[in-house]
């Protein structure tokens, strides 16, 4: 019987047969998708990372900015600060994606990176009312097919939890300007704290970085009412740290994890295939998640 189902999903989701799609265990993926389809949209939630997952990694050979990098705009920060932030990126990003180091090893270094950048941003007294313009003038870009993704989840009333170690205020502005900040979208991220005059004075709450999403999942996501009674999870991420974003889902039944492998492909391929159910290699589109969603809902 199972063999028939496998052919069924293969015929229904030909996108999974593309050579950029890697799977450790194809039949498990197909069984999970099939179980999710039987349970239906009413039992599903989608949990997604933001930077380099919902946004593109590169476009026309140029890196697309993360929410932090969007803040590197002459309206918001001076040249000296911009230089320091870039130096920090050059120091810490290679560590973040280093396949030779464990998450445990990277964790304190990520805290260092985020803390230093947030302090620099606070010193710049960034104005809330200029964020929208900075986003507008940035080269921020969601993945091809993003509209189908967001719109379908809204139509099917499936909650989308965006769980980001980026900057929440910037993230919201990016999805607002792309007309997909729908009511089913919920966000957990690092939000700015502005004083009464609208000047940045701190960041709110516990810092979220790439490798502590589990804590955020347990303290924030698990309390979200709209996610309750939805034991099936489609999880999207680009970092191994993103795999813990569903740790707050109690009584989960089926979890399908999709990982975008954007950078250091050769070094990280094995690790990604071992860790995510589906790995998308150098794929700048939402084609595969969209095809799976179309089948499930
Ligand atoms: O949304 P997501 O959780 O992916 O956001 C975090 C990403 O932002 C990290 O993967 C990191 O590479 C990037 N980052 C950055 N500048 C910082 C801190 C993080 O570009 N100062
Ligand atoms: Mg990311």
Short mmCIF file of C-alpha atoms and ligand atoms in Angstrom, two decimals:
data_model
loop_
_atom_site.label_atom_id
_atom_site.label_comp_id
_atom_site.label_asym_id
_atom_site.label_seq_id
_atom_site.Cartn_x
_atom_site.Cartn_y
_atom_site.Cartn_z
CA UNK A 1 0.00 0.00 0.00
CA UNK A 2 2.77 2.43 0.94
CA UNK A 3 4.43 2.07 -2.44
CA UNK A 4 1.23 3.31 -4.03
CA UNK A 5 1.15 6.36 -1.81
CA UNK A 6 4.77 7.10 -2.72
CA UNK A 7 3.97 7.12 -6.37
CA UNK A 8 0.95 9.19 -5.60
CA UNK A 9 2.94 11.98 -3.94
CA UNK A 10 5.57 11.74 -6.63
CA UNK A 11 2.98 12.27 -9.31
CA UNK A 12 1.29 15.04 -7.33
CA UNK A 13 4.46 16.83 -6.30
CA UNK A 14 6.89 16.56 -9.23
CA UNK A 15 8.88 19.46 -7.72
CA UNK A 16 10.30 16.94 -5.22
CA UNK A 17 12.04 15.13 -8.05
CA UNK A 18 14.19 18.11 -9.03
CA UNK A 19 17.92 17.51 -8.67
CA UNK A 20 18.29 20.49 -6.31
CA UNK A 21 16.09 18.61 -3.81
CA UNK A 22 17.94 16.26 -1.46
CA UNK A 23 16.32 13.86 0.98
CA UNK A 24 17.83 11.49 3.51
CA UNK A 25 14.72 9.33 3.47
CA UNK A 26 12.33 9.98 0.63
CA UNK A 27 9.69 7.53 1.76
CA UNK A 28 9.52 9.09 5.23
CA UNK A 29 9.04 12.50 3.62
CA UNK A 30 6.24 11.14 1.47
CA UNK A 31 4.57 9.40 4.41
CA UNK A 32 4.69 12.63 6.42
CA UNK A 33 3.28 14.72 3.60
CA UNK A 34 0.56 12.19 3.05
CA UNK A 35 -0.35 12.11 6.75
CA UNK A 36 -0.49 15.91 6.77
CA UNK A 37 -2.74 15.90 3.73
CA UNK A 38 -5.15 13.47 5.39
CA UNK A 39 -5.30 15.62 8.53
CA UNK A 40 -5.92 18.75 6.44
CA UNK A 41 -5.30 22.49 6.72
CA UNK A 42 -7.16 22.72 10.03
CA UNK A 43 -4.46 20.67 11.75
CA UNK A 44 -1.48 22.45 10.18
CA UNK A 45 0.80 25.27 11.24
CA UNK A 46 3.79 26.65 9.38
CA UNK A 47 6.85 27.86 11.26
CA UNK A 48 9.42 29.73 9.22
CA UNK A 49 12.68 31.52 9.72
CA UNK A 50 12.92 34.89 7.95
CA UNK A 51 16.36 36.02 6.77
CA UNK A 52 17.66 33.85 3.94
CA UNK A 53 14.61 31.58 4.24
CA UNK A 54 11.64 33.76 3.28
CA UNK A 55 14.05 36.31 1.83
CA UNK A 56 16.47 35.46 -0.93
CA UNK A 57 20.12 34.77 -0.27
CA UNK A 58 21.33 36.47 -3.44
CA UNK A 59 19.97 38.13 -6.54
CA UNK A 60 21.93 38.70 -9.76
CA UNK A 61 25.08 37.58 -7.99
CA UNK A 62 24.69 40.08 -5.15
CA UNK A 63 23.83 39.20 -1.55
CA UNK A 64 20.37 40.28 -0.47
CA UNK A 65 20.44 42.14 2.89
CA UNK A 66 19.23 40.60 6.14
CA UNK A 67 16.97 42.71 8.38
CA UNK A 68 20.07 43.81 10.31
CA UNK A 69 21.84 44.81 7.11
CA UNK A 70 18.84 46.83 5.93
CA UNK A 71 19.61 49.13 8.86
CA UNK A 72 22.96 49.87 7.21
CA UNK A 73 21.47 52.94 5.53
CA UNK A 74 22.83 56.51 5.54
CA UNK A 75 19.52 57.80 6.98
CA UNK A 76 19.87 55.61 10.06
CA UNK A 77 23.54 55.18 10.89
CA UNK A 78 26.78 57.04 10.21
CA UNK A 79 29.69 55.78 8.15
CA UNK A 80 31.82 54.76 11.09
CA UNK A 81 29.04 52.61 12.54
CA UNK A 82 28.35 51.10 9.14
CA UNK A 83 32.01 50.13 8.86
CA UNK A 84 32.01 48.52 12.31
CA UNK A 85 28.84 46.54 11.57
CA UNK A 86 30.36 45.22 8.35
CA UNK A 87 33.54 44.22 10.14
CA UNK A 88 31.48 42.31 12.70
CA UNK A 89 29.60 40.58 9.89
CA UNK A 90 32.88 39.58 8.25
CA UNK A 91 34.14 38.20 11.54
CA UNK A 92 31.09 36.38 12.82
CA UNK A 93 29.10 35.24 9.76
CA UNK A 94 31.80 32.71 8.75
CA UNK A 95 31.62 31.33 12.29
CA UNK A 96 27.82 31.12 12.16
CA UNK A 97 27.92 28.89 9.07
CA UNK A 98 31.09 26.94 9.88
CA UNK A 99 30.35 23.22 9.45
CA UNK A 100 33.38 22.36 11.56
CA UNK A 101 32.07 23.92 14.79
CA UNK A 102 29.21 22.83 17.00
CA UNK A 103 26.23 25.03 17.86
CA UNK A 104 27.37 24.92 21.47
CA UNK A 105 30.74 26.30 20.45
CA UNK A 106 29.15 29.04 18.32
CA UNK A 107 26.56 30.14 20.86
CA UNK A 108 28.63 32.58 22.98
CA UNK A 109 30.13 34.05 19.80
CA UNK A 110 26.67 34.70 18.36
CA UNK A 111 25.67 36.46 21.58
CA UNK A 112 28.80 38.62 21.18
CA UNK A 113 27.91 39.47 17.58
CA UNK A 114 24.28 40.39 18.20
CA UNK A 115 25.06 42.29 21.42
CA UNK A 116 27.75 44.42 19.79
CA UNK A 117 25.61 45.24 16.77
CA UNK A 118 22.59 46.11 18.91
CA UNK A 119 24.73 48.40 21.07
CA UNK A 120 26.06 50.15 17.97
CA UNK A 121 22.52 50.60 16.64
CA UNK A 122 21.33 52.04 19.95
CA UNK A 123 24.21 54.55 19.97
CA UNK A 124 23.03 55.78 16.57
CA UNK A 125 19.67 56.84 18.03
CA UNK A 126 17.81 55.33 15.09
CA UNK A 127 14.46 56.97 14.37
CA UNK A 128 11.39 54.78 14.04
CA UNK A 129 9.82 57.04 11.43
CA UNK A 130 12.72 56.46 9.02
CA UNK A 131 12.61 52.65 9.02
CA UNK A 132 10.02 52.38 6.26
CA UNK A 133 12.09 54.52 3.92
CA UNK A 134 15.25 52.52 4.65
CA UNK A 135 13.40 49.32 3.78
CA UNK A 136 11.98 50.90 0.62
CA UNK A 137 15.44 51.95 -0.55
CA UNK A 138 17.08 48.64 0.34
CA UNK A 139 17.48 45.67 -1.94
CA UNK A 140 15.48 43.42 0.41
CA UNK A 141 13.75 40.72 -1.56
CA UNK A 142 11.49 37.82 -0.68
CA UNK A 143 11.95 34.52 -2.50
CA UNK A 144 10.27 34.02 -5.85
CA UNK A 145 6.78 32.61 -5.26
CA UNK A 146 6.45 34.29 -1.85
CA UNK A 147 3.03 35.72 -2.71
CA UNK A 148 1.55 32.32 -3.49
CA UNK A 149 2.99 31.03 -0.21
CA UNK A 150 1.60 33.79 2.03
CA UNK A 151 -1.72 34.08 0.19
CA UNK A 152 -2.44 30.35 0.23
CA UNK A 153 -1.81 30.10 3.97
CA UNK A 154 -4.18 33.01 4.52
CA UNK A 155 -6.85 31.52 2.28
CA UNK A 156 -6.62 28.18 4.06
CA UNK A 157 -6.52 29.91 7.47
CA UNK A 158 -3.24 28.24 8.36
CA UNK A 159 -1.23 30.24 10.91
CA UNK A 160 2.26 31.25 9.83
CA UNK A 161 4.73 31.84 12.64
CA UNK A 162 7.77 33.77 11.47
CA UNK A 163 10.53 33.14 13.96
CA UNK A 164 13.48 35.39 13.34
CA UNK A 165 16.73 36.32 15.00
CA UNK A 166 16.63 39.44 12.84
CA UNK A 167 15.00 42.77 13.71
CA UNK A 168 11.21 42.48 14.06
CA UNK A 169 10.39 46.08 13.16
CA UNK A 170 12.33 45.79 9.90
CA UNK A 171 10.89 42.34 9.15
CA UNK A 172 7.33 43.66 9.55
CA UNK A 173 8.09 46.53 7.22
CA UNK A 174 9.49 44.18 4.56
CA UNK A 175 6.39 41.99 4.52
CA UNK A 176 4.08 45.02 4.75
CA UNK A 177 5.72 46.63 1.72
CA UNK A 178 5.32 43.35 -0.16
CA UNK A 179 1.60 43.29 0.76
CA UNK A 180 1.72 39.96 2.59
CA UNK A 181 1.43 41.01 6.23
CA UNK A 182 -1.85 39.10 6.53
CA UNK A 183 -3.78 38.50 9.79
CA UNK A 184 -2.62 34.84 10.03
CA UNK A 185 1.03 35.97 10.29
CA UNK A 186 2.57 35.92 13.77
CA UNK A 187 6.09 37.06 14.49
CA UNK A 188 8.65 36.28 17.16
CA UNK A 189 11.78 38.37 16.74
CA UNK A 190 14.03 41.03 18.26
CA UNK A 191 11.89 44.14 18.51
CA UNK A 192 13.22 47.64 18.99
CA UNK A 193 12.23 49.69 21.99
CA UNK A 194 11.74 53.38 21.17
CA UNK A 195 11.45 56.29 23.59
CA UNK A 196 8.50 58.73 23.47
CA UNK A 197 10.17 60.75 20.72
CA UNK A 198 10.55 57.63 18.55
CA UNK A 199 14.30 57.16 19.07
CA UNK A 200 15.78 53.67 19.58
CA UNK A 201 16.84 53.17 23.16
CA UNK A 202 17.04 49.38 23.58
CA UNK A 203 15.89 46.04 22.25
CA UNK A 204 12.92 44.37 23.89
CA UNK A 205 13.00 41.09 25.80
CA UNK A 206 15.40 38.20 25.64
CA UNK A 207 17.83 38.34 22.72
CA UNK A 208 17.11 35.86 19.94
CA UNK A 209 20.10 34.68 17.90
CA UNK A 210 20.60 31.79 15.51
CA UNK A 211 21.28 29.17 18.16
CA UNK A 212 18.82 29.89 20.96
CA UNK A 213 15.54 29.58 19.08
CA UNK A 214 14.60 26.61 21.24
CA UNK A 215 14.29 28.90 24.27
CA UNK A 216 12.12 31.34 22.33
CA UNK A 217 9.99 28.46 21.10
CA UNK A 218 9.39 27.24 24.62
CA UNK A 219 8.75 30.65 26.16
CA UNK A 220 6.83 32.40 23.35
CA UNK A 221 5.58 30.08 20.60
CA UNK A 222 4.17 27.47 22.97
CA UNK A 223 1.87 30.14 24.46
CA UNK A 224 0.37 31.25 21.14
CA UNK A 225 -3.33 30.35 21.18
CA UNK A 226 -3.73 30.30 17.40
CA UNK A 227 -1.17 27.52 17.12
CA UNK A 228 -2.93 25.23 19.52
CA UNK A 229 -4.70 22.15 18.20
CA UNK A 230 -2.41 22.11 15.17
CA UNK A 231 -0.10 19.12 15.65
CA UNK A 232 1.26 19.08 12.10
CA UNK A 233 4.15 21.42 11.39
CA UNK A 234 5.84 22.49 8.20
CA UNK A 235 9.13 24.07 9.27
CA UNK A 236 11.32 26.18 6.97
CA UNK A 237 14.82 27.39 7.76
CA UNK A 238 18.30 28.00 6.44
CA UNK A 239 20.32 27.38 9.59
CA UNK A 240 20.64 24.25 11.68
CA UNK A 241 19.54 26.42 14.62
CA UNK A 242 16.18 26.84 12.90
CA UNK A 243 15.39 23.17 13.52
CA UNK A 244 14.53 23.98 17.14
CA UNK A 245 11.80 26.47 16.18
CA UNK A 246 9.13 23.79 16.61
CA UNK A 247 10.31 22.72 20.07
CA UNK A 248 7.39 24.56 21.67
CA UNK A 249 4.76 22.57 19.80
CA UNK A 250 3.23 20.21 22.31
CA UNK A 251 1.74 16.93 21.17
CA UNK A 252 3.07 17.33 17.66
CA UNK A 253 2.21 14.54 15.26
CA UNK A 254 3.96 15.18 11.97
CA UNK A 255 6.82 17.59 11.45
CA UNK A 256 8.38 18.13 8.06
CA UNK A 257 11.54 20.23 8.03
CA UNK A 258 12.75 21.98 4.89
CA UNK A 259 16.22 23.51 4.84
CA UNK A 260 17.52 26.01 2.32
CA UNK A 261 21.22 25.37 1.73
CA UNK A 262 22.33 28.76 0.43
CA UNK A 263 26.02 28.97 1.18
CA UNK A 264 29.01 26.64 1.72
CA UNK A 265 27.15 23.95 -0.20
CA UNK A 266 29.91 21.34 -0.40
CA UNK A 267 30.98 21.74 3.21
CA UNK A 268 27.49 21.60 4.64
CA UNK A 269 25.53 19.31 2.32
CA UNK A 270 26.03 16.15 4.36
CA UNK A 271 25.16 17.84 7.63
CA UNK A 272 22.02 19.43 6.14
CA UNK A 273 20.80 16.18 4.63
CA UNK A 274 21.31 14.51 7.98
CA UNK A 275 19.44 17.26 9.82
CA UNK A 276 16.57 18.44 7.58
CA UNK A 277 14.01 16.14 5.95
CA UNK A 278 14.17 18.06 2.68
CA UNK A 279 17.19 20.11 1.59
CA UNK A 280 16.92 22.67 -1.18
CA UNK A 281 20.32 23.39 -2.67
CA UNK A 282 20.84 26.88 -4.09
CA UNK A 283 17.14 27.28 -4.73
CA UNK A 284 16.03 30.93 -4.52
CA UNK A 285 12.35 30.07 -4.90
CA UNK A 286 9.39 28.95 -2.80
CA UNK A 287 8.51 26.40 -5.48
CA UNK A 288 8.97 23.28 -3.32
CA UNK A 289 7.25 24.57 -0.15
CA UNK A 290 4.42 25.88 -2.35
CA UNK A 291 3.99 22.53 -4.09
CA UNK A 292 3.89 20.69 -0.76
CA UNK A 293 1.38 23.17 0.64
CA UNK A 294 -0.79 22.87 -2.43
CA UNK A 295 -0.89 19.12 -1.92
CA UNK A 296 -1.54 19.27 1.83
CA UNK A 297 -4.20 22.01 1.92
O1 LIG B 1 15.64 35.55 10.43
P1 LIG B 1 16.92 34.89 10.88
O2 LIG B 1 16.75 34.15 12.17
O3 LIG B 1 17.54 34.08 9.79
O4 LIG B 1 17.92 36.13 11.14
C1 LIG B 1 19.21 35.98 11.56
C2 LIG B 1 20.24 36.13 10.46
O5 LIG B 1 20.70 37.48 10.40
C3 LIG B 1 21.45 35.30 10.80
O6 LIG B 1 21.47 34.12 10.04
C4 LIG B 1 22.65 36.20 10.53
O7 LIG B 1 23.49 35.73 9.48
C5 LIG B 1 22.09 37.54 10.16
N1 LIG B 1 22.66 38.61 10.97
C6 LIG B 1 23.14 39.73 10.35
N2 LIG B 1 23.67 40.75 11.09
C7 LIG B 1 23.71 40.67 12.43
C8 LIG B 1 23.20 39.54 13.07
C9 LIG B 1 22.68 38.52 12.30
O8 LIG B 1 23.11 39.82 9.12
N3 LIG B 1 24.22 41.66 13.11
MG1 LIG B 2 17.87 32.62 8.42
#
